[in-house]
Short mmCIF file of C-alpha atoms in Angstrom, two decimals:
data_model
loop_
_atom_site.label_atom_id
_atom_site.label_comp_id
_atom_site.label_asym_id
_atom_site.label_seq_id
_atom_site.Cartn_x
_atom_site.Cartn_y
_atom_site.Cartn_z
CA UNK A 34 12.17 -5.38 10.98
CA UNK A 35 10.69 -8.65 12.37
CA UNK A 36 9.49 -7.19 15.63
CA UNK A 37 6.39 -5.42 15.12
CA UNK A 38 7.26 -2.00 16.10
CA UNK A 39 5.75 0.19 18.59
CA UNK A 40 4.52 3.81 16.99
CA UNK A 41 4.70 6.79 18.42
CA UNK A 42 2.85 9.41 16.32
CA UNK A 43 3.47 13.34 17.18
CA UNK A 44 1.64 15.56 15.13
CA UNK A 45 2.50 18.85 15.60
CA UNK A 46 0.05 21.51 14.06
CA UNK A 47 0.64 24.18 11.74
CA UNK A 48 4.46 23.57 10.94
CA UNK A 49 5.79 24.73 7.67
CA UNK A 50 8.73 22.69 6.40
CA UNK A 51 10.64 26.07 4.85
CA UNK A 52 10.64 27.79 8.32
CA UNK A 53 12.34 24.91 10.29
CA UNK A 54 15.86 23.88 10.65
CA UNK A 55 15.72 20.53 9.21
CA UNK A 56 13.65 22.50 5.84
CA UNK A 57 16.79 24.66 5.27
CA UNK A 58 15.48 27.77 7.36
CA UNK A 59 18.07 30.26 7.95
CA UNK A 60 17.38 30.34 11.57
CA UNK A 61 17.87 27.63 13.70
CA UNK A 62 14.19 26.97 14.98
CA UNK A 63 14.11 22.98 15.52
CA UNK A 64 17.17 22.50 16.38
CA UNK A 65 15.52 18.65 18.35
CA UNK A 66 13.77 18.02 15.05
CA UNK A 67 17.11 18.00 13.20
CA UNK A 68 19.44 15.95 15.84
CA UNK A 69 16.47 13.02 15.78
CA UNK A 70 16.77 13.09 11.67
CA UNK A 71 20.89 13.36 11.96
CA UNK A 72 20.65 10.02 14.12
CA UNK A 73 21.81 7.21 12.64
CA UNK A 74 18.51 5.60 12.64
CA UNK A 75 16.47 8.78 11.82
CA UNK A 76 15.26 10.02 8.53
CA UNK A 77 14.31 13.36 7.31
CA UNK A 78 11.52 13.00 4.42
CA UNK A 79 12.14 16.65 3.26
CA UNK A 80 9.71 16.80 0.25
CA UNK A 81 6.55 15.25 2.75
CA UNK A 82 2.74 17.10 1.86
CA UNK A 83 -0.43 17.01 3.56
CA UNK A 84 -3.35 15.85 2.20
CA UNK A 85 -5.07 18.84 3.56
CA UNK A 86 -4.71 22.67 4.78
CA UNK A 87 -6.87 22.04 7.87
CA UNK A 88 -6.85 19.65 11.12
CA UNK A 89 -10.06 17.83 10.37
CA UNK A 90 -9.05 17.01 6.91
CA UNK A 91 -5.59 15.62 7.34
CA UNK A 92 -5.84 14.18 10.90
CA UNK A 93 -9.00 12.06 9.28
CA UNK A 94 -6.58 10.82 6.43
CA UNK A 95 -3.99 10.21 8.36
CA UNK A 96 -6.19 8.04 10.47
CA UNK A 97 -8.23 6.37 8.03
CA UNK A 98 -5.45 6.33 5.00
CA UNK A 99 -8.06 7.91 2.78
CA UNK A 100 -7.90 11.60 1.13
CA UNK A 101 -10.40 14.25 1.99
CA UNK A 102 -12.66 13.98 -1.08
CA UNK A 103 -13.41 10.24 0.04
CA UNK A 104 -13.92 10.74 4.07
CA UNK A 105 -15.56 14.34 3.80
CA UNK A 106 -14.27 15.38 7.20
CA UNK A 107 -13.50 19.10 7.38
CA UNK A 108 -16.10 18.94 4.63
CA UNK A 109 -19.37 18.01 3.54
CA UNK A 110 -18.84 16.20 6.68
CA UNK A 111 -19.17 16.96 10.50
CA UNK A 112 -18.28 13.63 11.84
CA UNK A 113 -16.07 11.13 10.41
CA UNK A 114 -18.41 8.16 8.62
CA UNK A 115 -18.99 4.54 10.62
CA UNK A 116 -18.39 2.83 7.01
CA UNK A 117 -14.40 3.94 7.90
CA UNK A 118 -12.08 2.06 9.96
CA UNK A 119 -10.04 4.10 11.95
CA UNK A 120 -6.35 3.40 12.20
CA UNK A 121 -6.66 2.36 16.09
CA UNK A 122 -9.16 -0.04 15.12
CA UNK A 123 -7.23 -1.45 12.67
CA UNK A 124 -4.11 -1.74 14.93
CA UNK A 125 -5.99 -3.14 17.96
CA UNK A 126 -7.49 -6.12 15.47
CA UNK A 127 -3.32 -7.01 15.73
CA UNK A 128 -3.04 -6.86 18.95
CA UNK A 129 -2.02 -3.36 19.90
CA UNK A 130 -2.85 -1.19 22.46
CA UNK A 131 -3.38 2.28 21.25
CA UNK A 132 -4.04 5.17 22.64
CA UNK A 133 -4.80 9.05 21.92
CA UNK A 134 -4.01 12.36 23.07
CA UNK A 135 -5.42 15.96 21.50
CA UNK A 136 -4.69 19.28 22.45
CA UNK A 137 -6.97 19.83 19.08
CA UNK A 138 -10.85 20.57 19.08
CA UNK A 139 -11.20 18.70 16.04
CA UNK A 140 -9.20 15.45 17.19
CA UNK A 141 -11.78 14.05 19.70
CA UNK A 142 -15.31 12.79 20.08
CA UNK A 143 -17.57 15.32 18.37
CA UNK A 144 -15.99 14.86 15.21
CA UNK A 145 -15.94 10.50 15.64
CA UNK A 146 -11.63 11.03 15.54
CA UNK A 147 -11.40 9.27 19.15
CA UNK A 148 -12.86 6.02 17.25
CA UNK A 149 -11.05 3.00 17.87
CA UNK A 150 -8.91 4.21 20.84
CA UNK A 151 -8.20 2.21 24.22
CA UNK A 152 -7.88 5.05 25.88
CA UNK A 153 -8.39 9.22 24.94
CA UNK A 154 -7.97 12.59 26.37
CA UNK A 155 -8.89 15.72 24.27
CA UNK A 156 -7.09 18.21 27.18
CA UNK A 157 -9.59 21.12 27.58
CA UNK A 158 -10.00 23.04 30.86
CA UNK A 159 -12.82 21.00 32.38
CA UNK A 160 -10.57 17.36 32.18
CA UNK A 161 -7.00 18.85 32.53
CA UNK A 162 -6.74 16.91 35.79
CA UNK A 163 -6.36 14.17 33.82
CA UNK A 164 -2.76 14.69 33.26
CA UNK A 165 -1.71 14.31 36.54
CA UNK A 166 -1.63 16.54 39.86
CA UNK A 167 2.38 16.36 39.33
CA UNK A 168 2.31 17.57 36.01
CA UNK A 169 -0.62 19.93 36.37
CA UNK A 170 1.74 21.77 39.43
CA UNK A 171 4.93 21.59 37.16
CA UNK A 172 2.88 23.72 34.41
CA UNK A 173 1.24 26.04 37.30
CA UNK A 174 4.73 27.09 38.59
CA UNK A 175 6.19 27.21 35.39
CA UNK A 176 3.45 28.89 33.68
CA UNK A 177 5.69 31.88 32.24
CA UNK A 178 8.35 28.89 31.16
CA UNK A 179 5.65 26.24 29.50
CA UNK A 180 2.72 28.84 28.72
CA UNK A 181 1.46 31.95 28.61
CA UNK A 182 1.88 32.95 32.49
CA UNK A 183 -0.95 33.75 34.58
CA UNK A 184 -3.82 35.19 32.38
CA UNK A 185 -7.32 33.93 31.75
CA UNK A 186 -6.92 34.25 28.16
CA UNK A 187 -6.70 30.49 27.04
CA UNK A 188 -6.55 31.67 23.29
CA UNK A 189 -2.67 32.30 23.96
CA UNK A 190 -2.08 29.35 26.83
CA UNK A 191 0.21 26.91 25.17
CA UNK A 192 -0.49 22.52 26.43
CA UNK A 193 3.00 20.99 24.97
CA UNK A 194 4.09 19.98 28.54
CA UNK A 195 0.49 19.14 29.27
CA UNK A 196 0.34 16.92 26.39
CA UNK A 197 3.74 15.69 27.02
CA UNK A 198 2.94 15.05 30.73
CA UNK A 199 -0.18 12.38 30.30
CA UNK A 200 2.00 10.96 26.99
CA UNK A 201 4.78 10.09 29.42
CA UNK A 202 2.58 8.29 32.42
CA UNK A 203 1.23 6.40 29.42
CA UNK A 204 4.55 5.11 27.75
CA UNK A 205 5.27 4.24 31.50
CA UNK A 206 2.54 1.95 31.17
CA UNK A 207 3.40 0.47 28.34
CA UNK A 208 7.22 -0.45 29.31
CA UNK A 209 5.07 -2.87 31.57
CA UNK A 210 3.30 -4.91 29.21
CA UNK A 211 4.91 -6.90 26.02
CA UNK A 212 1.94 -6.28 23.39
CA UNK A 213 3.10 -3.47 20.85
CA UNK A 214 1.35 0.03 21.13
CA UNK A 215 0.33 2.81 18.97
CA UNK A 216 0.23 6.73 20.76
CA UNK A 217 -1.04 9.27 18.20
CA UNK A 218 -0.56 13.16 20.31
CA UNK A 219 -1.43 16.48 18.55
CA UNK A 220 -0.35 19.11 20.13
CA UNK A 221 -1.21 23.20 19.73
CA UNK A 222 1.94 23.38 18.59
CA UNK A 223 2.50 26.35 16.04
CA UNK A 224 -1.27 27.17 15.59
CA UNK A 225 -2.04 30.92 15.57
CA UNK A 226 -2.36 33.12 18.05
CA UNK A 227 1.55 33.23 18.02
CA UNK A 228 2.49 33.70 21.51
CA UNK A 229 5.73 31.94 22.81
CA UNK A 230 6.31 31.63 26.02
CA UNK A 231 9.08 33.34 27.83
CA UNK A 232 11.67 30.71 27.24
CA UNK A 233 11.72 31.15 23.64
CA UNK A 234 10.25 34.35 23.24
CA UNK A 235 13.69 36.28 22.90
CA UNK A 236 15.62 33.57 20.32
CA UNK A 237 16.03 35.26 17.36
CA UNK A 238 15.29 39.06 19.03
CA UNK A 239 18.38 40.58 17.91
CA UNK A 240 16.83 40.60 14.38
CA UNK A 241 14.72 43.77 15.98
CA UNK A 242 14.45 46.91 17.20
CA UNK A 243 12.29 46.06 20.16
CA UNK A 244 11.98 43.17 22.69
CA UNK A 245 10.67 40.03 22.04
CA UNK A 246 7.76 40.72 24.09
CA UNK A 247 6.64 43.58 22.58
CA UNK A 248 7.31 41.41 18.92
CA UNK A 249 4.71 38.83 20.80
CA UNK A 250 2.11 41.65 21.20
CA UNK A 251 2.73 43.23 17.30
CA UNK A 252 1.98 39.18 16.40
CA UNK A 253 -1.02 39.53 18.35
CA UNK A 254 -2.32 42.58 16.70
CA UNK A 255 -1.63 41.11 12.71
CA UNK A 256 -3.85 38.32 14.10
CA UNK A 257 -6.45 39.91 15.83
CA UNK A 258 -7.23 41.86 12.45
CA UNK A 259 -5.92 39.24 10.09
CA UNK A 260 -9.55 38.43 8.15
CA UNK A 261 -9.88 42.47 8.02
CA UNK A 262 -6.19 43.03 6.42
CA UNK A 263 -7.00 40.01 3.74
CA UNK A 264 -10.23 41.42 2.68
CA UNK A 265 -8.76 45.04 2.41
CA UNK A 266 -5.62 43.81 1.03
CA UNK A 267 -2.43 42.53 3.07
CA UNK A 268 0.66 45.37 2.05
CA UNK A 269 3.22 43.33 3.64
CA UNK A 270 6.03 45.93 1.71
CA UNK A 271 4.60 48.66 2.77
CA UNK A 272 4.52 47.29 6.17
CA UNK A 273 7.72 45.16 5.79
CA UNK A 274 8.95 45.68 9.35
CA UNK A 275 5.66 44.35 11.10
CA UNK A 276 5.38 41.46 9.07
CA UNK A 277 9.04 40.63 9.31
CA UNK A 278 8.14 40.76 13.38
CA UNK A 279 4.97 38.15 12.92
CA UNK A 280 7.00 36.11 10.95
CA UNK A 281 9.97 35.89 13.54
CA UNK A 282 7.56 35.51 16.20
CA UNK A 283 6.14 32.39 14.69
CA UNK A 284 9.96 31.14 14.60
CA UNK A 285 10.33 32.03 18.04
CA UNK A 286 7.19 29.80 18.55
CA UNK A 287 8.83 26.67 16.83
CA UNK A 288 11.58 27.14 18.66
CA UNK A 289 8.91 26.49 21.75
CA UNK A 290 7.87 23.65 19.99
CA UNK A 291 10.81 21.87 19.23
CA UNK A 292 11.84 22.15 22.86
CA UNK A 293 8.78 19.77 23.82
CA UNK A 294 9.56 17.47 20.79
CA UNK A 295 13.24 16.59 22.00
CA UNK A 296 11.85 16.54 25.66
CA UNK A 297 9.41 13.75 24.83
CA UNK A 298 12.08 11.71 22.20
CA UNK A 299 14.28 11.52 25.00
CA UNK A 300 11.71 10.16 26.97
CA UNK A 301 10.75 7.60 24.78
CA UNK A 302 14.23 6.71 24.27
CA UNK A 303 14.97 6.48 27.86
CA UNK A 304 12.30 3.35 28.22
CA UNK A 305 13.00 0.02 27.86
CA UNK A 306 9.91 -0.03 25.08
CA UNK A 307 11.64 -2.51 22.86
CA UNK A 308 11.60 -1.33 18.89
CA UNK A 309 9.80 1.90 18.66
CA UNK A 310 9.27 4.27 15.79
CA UNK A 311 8.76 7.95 16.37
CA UNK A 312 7.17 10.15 13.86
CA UNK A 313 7.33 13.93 13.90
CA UNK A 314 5.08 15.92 11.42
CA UNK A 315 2.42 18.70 11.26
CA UNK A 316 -1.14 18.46 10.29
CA UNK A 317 -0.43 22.21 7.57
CA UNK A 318 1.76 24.53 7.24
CA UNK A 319 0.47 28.46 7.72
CA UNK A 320 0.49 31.24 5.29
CA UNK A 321 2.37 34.57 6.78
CA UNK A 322 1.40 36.91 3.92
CA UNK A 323 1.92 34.93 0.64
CA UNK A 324 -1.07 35.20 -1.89
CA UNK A 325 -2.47 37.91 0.05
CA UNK A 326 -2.93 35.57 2.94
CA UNK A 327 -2.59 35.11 6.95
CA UNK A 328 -3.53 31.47 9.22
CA UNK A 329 -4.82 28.31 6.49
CA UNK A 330 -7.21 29.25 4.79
CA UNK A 331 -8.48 29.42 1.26
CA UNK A 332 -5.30 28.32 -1.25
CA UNK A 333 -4.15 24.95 -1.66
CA UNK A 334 -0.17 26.09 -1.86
CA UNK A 335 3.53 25.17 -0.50
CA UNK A 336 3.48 27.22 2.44
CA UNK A 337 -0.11 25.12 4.03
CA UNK A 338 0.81 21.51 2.69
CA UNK A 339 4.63 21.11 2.83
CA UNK A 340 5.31 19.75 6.07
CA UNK A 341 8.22 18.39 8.13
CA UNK A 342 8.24 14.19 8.47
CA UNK A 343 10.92 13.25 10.90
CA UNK A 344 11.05 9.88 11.52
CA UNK A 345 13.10 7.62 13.84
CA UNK A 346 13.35 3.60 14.04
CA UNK A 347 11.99 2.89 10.96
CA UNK A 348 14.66 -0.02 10.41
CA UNK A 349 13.77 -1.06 7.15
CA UNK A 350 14.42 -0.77 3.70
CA UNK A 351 12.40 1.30 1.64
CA UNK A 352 11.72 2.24 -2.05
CA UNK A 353 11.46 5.68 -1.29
CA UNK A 354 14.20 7.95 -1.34
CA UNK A 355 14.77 10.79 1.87
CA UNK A 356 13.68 13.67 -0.51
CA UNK A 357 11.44 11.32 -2.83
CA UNK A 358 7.42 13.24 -2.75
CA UNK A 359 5.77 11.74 0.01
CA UNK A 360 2.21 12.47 1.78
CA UNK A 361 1.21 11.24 5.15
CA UNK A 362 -1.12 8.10 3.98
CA UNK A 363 1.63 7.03 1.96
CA UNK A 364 3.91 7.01 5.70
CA UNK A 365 1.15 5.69 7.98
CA UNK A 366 -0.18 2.92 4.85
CA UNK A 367 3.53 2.00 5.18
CA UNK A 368 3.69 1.44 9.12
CA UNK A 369 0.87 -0.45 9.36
CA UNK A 370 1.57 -3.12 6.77
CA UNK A 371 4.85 -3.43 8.91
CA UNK A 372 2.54 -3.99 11.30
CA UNK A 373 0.96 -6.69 9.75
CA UNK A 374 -2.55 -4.45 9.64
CA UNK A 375 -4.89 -4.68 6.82
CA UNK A 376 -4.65 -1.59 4.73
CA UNK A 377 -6.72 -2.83 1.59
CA UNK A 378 -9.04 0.29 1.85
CA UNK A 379 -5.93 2.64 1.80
CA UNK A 380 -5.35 5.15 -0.82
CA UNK A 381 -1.85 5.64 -0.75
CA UNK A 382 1.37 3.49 -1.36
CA UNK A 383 3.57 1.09 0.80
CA UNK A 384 7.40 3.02 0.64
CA UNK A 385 9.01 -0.26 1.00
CA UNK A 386 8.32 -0.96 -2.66
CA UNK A 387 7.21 1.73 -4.85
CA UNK A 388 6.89 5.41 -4.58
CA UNK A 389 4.20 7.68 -7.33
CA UNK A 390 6.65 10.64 -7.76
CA UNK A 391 3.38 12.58 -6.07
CA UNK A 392 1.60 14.01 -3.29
CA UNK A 393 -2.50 14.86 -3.51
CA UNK A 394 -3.81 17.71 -1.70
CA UNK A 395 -7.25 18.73 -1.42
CA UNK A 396 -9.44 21.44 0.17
CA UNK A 397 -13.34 21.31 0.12
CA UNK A 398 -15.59 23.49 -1.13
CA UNK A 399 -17.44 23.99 2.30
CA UNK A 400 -13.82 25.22 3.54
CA UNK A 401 -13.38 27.41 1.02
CA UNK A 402 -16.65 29.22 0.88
CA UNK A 403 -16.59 29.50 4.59
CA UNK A 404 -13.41 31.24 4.60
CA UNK A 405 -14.58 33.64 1.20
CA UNK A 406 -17.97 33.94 2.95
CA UNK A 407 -16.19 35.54 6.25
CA UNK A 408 -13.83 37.69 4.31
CA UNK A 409 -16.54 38.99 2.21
CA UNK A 410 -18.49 40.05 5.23
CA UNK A 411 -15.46 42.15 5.78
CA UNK A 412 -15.03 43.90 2.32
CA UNK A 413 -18.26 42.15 -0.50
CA UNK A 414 -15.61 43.24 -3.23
CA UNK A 415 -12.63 41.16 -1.86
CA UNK A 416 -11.19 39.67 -5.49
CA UNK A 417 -11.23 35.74 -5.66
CA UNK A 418 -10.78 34.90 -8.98
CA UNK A 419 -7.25 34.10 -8.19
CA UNK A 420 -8.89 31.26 -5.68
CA UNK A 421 -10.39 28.18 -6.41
CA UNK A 422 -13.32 28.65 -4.98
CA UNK A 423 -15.07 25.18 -5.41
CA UNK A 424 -13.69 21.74 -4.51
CA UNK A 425 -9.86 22.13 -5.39
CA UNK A 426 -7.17 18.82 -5.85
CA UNK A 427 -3.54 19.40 -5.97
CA UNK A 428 -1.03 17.12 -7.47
CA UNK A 429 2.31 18.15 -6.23
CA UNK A 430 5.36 16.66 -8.01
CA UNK A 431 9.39 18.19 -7.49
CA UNK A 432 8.75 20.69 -10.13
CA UNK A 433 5.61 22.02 -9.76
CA UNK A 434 2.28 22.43 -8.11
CA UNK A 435 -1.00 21.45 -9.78
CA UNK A 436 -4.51 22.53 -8.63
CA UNK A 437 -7.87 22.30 -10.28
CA UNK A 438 -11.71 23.03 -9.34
CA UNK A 439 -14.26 23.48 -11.13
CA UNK A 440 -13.77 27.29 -11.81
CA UNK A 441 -9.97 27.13 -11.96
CA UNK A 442 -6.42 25.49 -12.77
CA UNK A 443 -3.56 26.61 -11.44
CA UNK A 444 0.23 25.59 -12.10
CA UNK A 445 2.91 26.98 -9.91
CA UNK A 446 6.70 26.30 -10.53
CA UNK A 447 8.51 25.56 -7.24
CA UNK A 448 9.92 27.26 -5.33
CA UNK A 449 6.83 29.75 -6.28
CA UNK A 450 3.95 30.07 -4.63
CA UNK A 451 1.63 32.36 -5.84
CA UNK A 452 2.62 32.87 -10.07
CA UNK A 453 -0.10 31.05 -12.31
CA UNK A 454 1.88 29.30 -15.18
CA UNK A 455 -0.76 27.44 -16.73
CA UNK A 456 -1.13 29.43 -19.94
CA UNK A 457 2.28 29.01 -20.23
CA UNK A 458 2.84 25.91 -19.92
CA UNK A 459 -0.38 24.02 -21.29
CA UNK A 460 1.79 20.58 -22.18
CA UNK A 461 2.75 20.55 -18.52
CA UNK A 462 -0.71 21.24 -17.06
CA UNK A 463 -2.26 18.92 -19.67
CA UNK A 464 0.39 15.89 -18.50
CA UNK A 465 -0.33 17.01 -14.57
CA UNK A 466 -4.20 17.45 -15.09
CA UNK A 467 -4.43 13.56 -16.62
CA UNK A 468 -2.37 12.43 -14.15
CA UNK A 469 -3.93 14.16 -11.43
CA UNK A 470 -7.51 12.80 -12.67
CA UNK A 471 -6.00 9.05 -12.89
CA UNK A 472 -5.53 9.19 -9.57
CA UNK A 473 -8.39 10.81 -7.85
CA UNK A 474 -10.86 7.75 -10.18
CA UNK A 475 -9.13 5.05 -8.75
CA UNK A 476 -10.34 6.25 -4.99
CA UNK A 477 -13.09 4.54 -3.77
CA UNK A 478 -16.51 6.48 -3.73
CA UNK A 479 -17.44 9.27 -1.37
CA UNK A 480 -18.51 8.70 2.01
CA UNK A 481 -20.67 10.35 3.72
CA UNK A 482 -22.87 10.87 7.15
CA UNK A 483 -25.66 12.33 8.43
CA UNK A 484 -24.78 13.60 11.93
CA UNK A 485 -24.10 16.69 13.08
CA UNK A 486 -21.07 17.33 15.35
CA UNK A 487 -22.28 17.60 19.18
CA UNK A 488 -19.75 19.86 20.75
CA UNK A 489 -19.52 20.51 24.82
CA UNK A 490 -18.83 24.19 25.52
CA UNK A 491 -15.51 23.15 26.26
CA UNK A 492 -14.37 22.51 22.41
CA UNK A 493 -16.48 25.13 21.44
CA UNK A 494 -14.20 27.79 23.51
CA UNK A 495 -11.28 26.31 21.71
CA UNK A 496 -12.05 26.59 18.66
CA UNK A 497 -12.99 30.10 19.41
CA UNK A 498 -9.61 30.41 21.10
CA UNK A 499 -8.22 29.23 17.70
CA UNK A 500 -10.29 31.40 15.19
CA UNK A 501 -12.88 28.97 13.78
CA UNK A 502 -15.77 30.55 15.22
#
């Protein structure tokens, strides 16, 4: 690859790699996703993890190639430190142009993600003229098609076409000018409430005994009262038919999701852009009732950090193996060296010439309490010794999955989620635990900062829209 490549960066939030097409799901849900790994120059890294269970923590390692315990975003940390260089800034010392679109309240300004970035939009309702009066009218008369129709509750509105829309007048803009570019997008994509729009709403309805609209609503419902069924105890047998429905409604939202994924490939391949890689992935996963759990929250497990990675274009040769353990610094650490960027402060490993076998995972102990702390006020008893309720790594290898805190280690055999092996296998979480430890010394210290995240009312409806407050 002598041409440095443009980079087109989709995340996609709240995507669990089991429940898509391309992850061996047994319905057909990303359909997109899978022809753009099937292409001859696409790749499907099947056994990808993030780094964290939460937007702020993976979208700030994924933009400053540095885990969670070493940027504190989504942490001890309200807005990512100036001591960090930011992937955009990075790029841009090479000559890029880069650029940055969020459907996301935690990708933008208030939380110092924009950093670095030619040009932004976080979409909320008081800028979504930015995307263009075209587009805007497109989504208005489509609104049952591309959203959630005509109602003023924004909690369920989807912004994939929106997102898609100002993505596409930008790569316009780019076709014009011979300096590479770098477009990160994150888009609503899966993130709870589930509500897919019409178009996709019916796909895998036959499964029930009611209409996929009235599945939509009974996905509603689980999530309205999802922080009062965890604290009183999720009986997902006992109530096997309503949690099949939120599960299938969540597949019906994929499907949704997928849609807008293909739409803007094809767009990107119908440019004259020169060589361009395209990168599909998702910030987490969501739990749908394993460990006693709804959303991403609390555990550090397989259904929150095993992710799809899709990637097209990538014409080189790497060390790494399609279903080799991969985690997103290791991907983005790679592109950027291709790049000819400077990724000495990086934390994870160039795939063109070595691999570690492993994927870290963390979740911070601000995270954690904050999500005990809420389901407590719901029941004081709720049980957490089965949670790590401190500062929790994961090591995640083929085999199993390792986590430690301060109160707690856990090993889990894959494909398990929730069984605790540990006692059972002490050799195994001894090997893990050194390994695991190994890795996390050789980061670099903490960083931290001082401010406080200034929020417009704007970002704070949205992440009221998505459950954070």
């Amino acid at each position: 690859m002598a041409e440095r490549p443009n980079v087109v960066w989709l995340t996609v939030d709240s995507v669990r790699a089991d429940r898509t097409t391309v992850g061996g799901h047994v319905r057909d849900t990303t359909p997109n996703l899978e022809r753009i790994a099937d292409d001859d120059r696409g790749t499907n890294f099947s056994a990808c993890f993030a780094p964290g269970i939460w937007s702020p923590a993976t979208t700030a390692s994924v933009l400053t190639g540095t885990y969670p315990s070493h940027h504190g975003l989504g942490g001890r940390n309200e807005v990512l430190p100036p001591e960090l260089t930011t992937v955009p800034e990075l790029l841009s010392a090479e000559g890029y142009r880069t650029a940055g679109v969020s459907a996301n309240p935690w990708f933008n300004g208030s939380t110092g993600l924009d950093r670095g970035f030619d040009r932004f939009e976080h979409l909320t309702k008081e800028n979504i003229w930015s995307v263009g009066l075209g587009t805007l009218l497109r989504f208005f008369l489509g609104a049952r098609r591309y959203s959630a129709g005509y109602t003023t509750d924004t909690s369920i509105h989807r912004t994939e076409f929106l997102v898609n829309g100002l993505a596409k007048r930008w790569l316009q803009s780019f076709e014009e000018s011979e300096e590479p570019f770098f477009l990160y997008l994150h888009t609503k994509g899966a993130h709870n409430p589930y509500y897919p729009p019409d178009e996709h709403v019916d796909a895998f309805v036959d499964e029930l005994e009611t209409t996929g609209a009235e599945a939509r609503q009974v996905a509603l419902e689980v999530q309205d009262n999802a922080l009062e069924g965890i604290a009183e105890g999720l009986d997902t047998e006992r109530e096997a038919e309503r949690y099949h429905t939120y599960r299938l409604v969540y597949d019906s939202l994929l499907r949704h999701v997928d849609a807008h994924v293909g739409d803007l490939f094809e767009y990107v391949q119908s440019l004259d852009l020169g060589n361009t890689v395209f990168v599909v992935t998702s910030d987490h996963g969501d739990l749908l009732g394993e460990r006693g759990l709804l959303s991403h929250r609390l555990a550090v497990c397989d259904p929150l950090i095993h992710v799809p990675m899709v990637v097209h274009g990538l014409d080189t040769n790497l060390a790494a193996d399609p279903d080799d353990v991969i985690g997103h610094v290791d991907l983005m650490q790679t592109l950027l060296n291709v790049a000819g960027a400077n990724t000495d402060g990086f934390q994870g490993v160039d795939l063109r010439s070595e691999t570690r076998g492993f994927a870290i995972a963390q979740r911070s102990r601000e995270y954690g309490q904050k999500s005990i702390d809420r389901i407590r006020d719901r029941n004081p008893d709720f049980d957490v010794s089965e949670y790590h309720t401190g500062a929790v790594t994961a090591l995640r290898t083929q085999e199993y999955l390792y986590s430690r805190s301060d109160d707690l280690q856990r090993l889990v055999r894959i494909p398990g989620v929730g069984e605790n092996v540990v006692e059972n296998n002490p050799e195994v979480a001894e090997e893990l635990r050194t390994l695991l430890e190994e890795t996390v010394d050789s980061f670099a210290d903490p960083v931290h900062s001082s401010r406080d995240a200034e929020r417009s009312d704007a970002v704070e409806e949205q992440l009221s829209d998505l459950g954070y407050v």
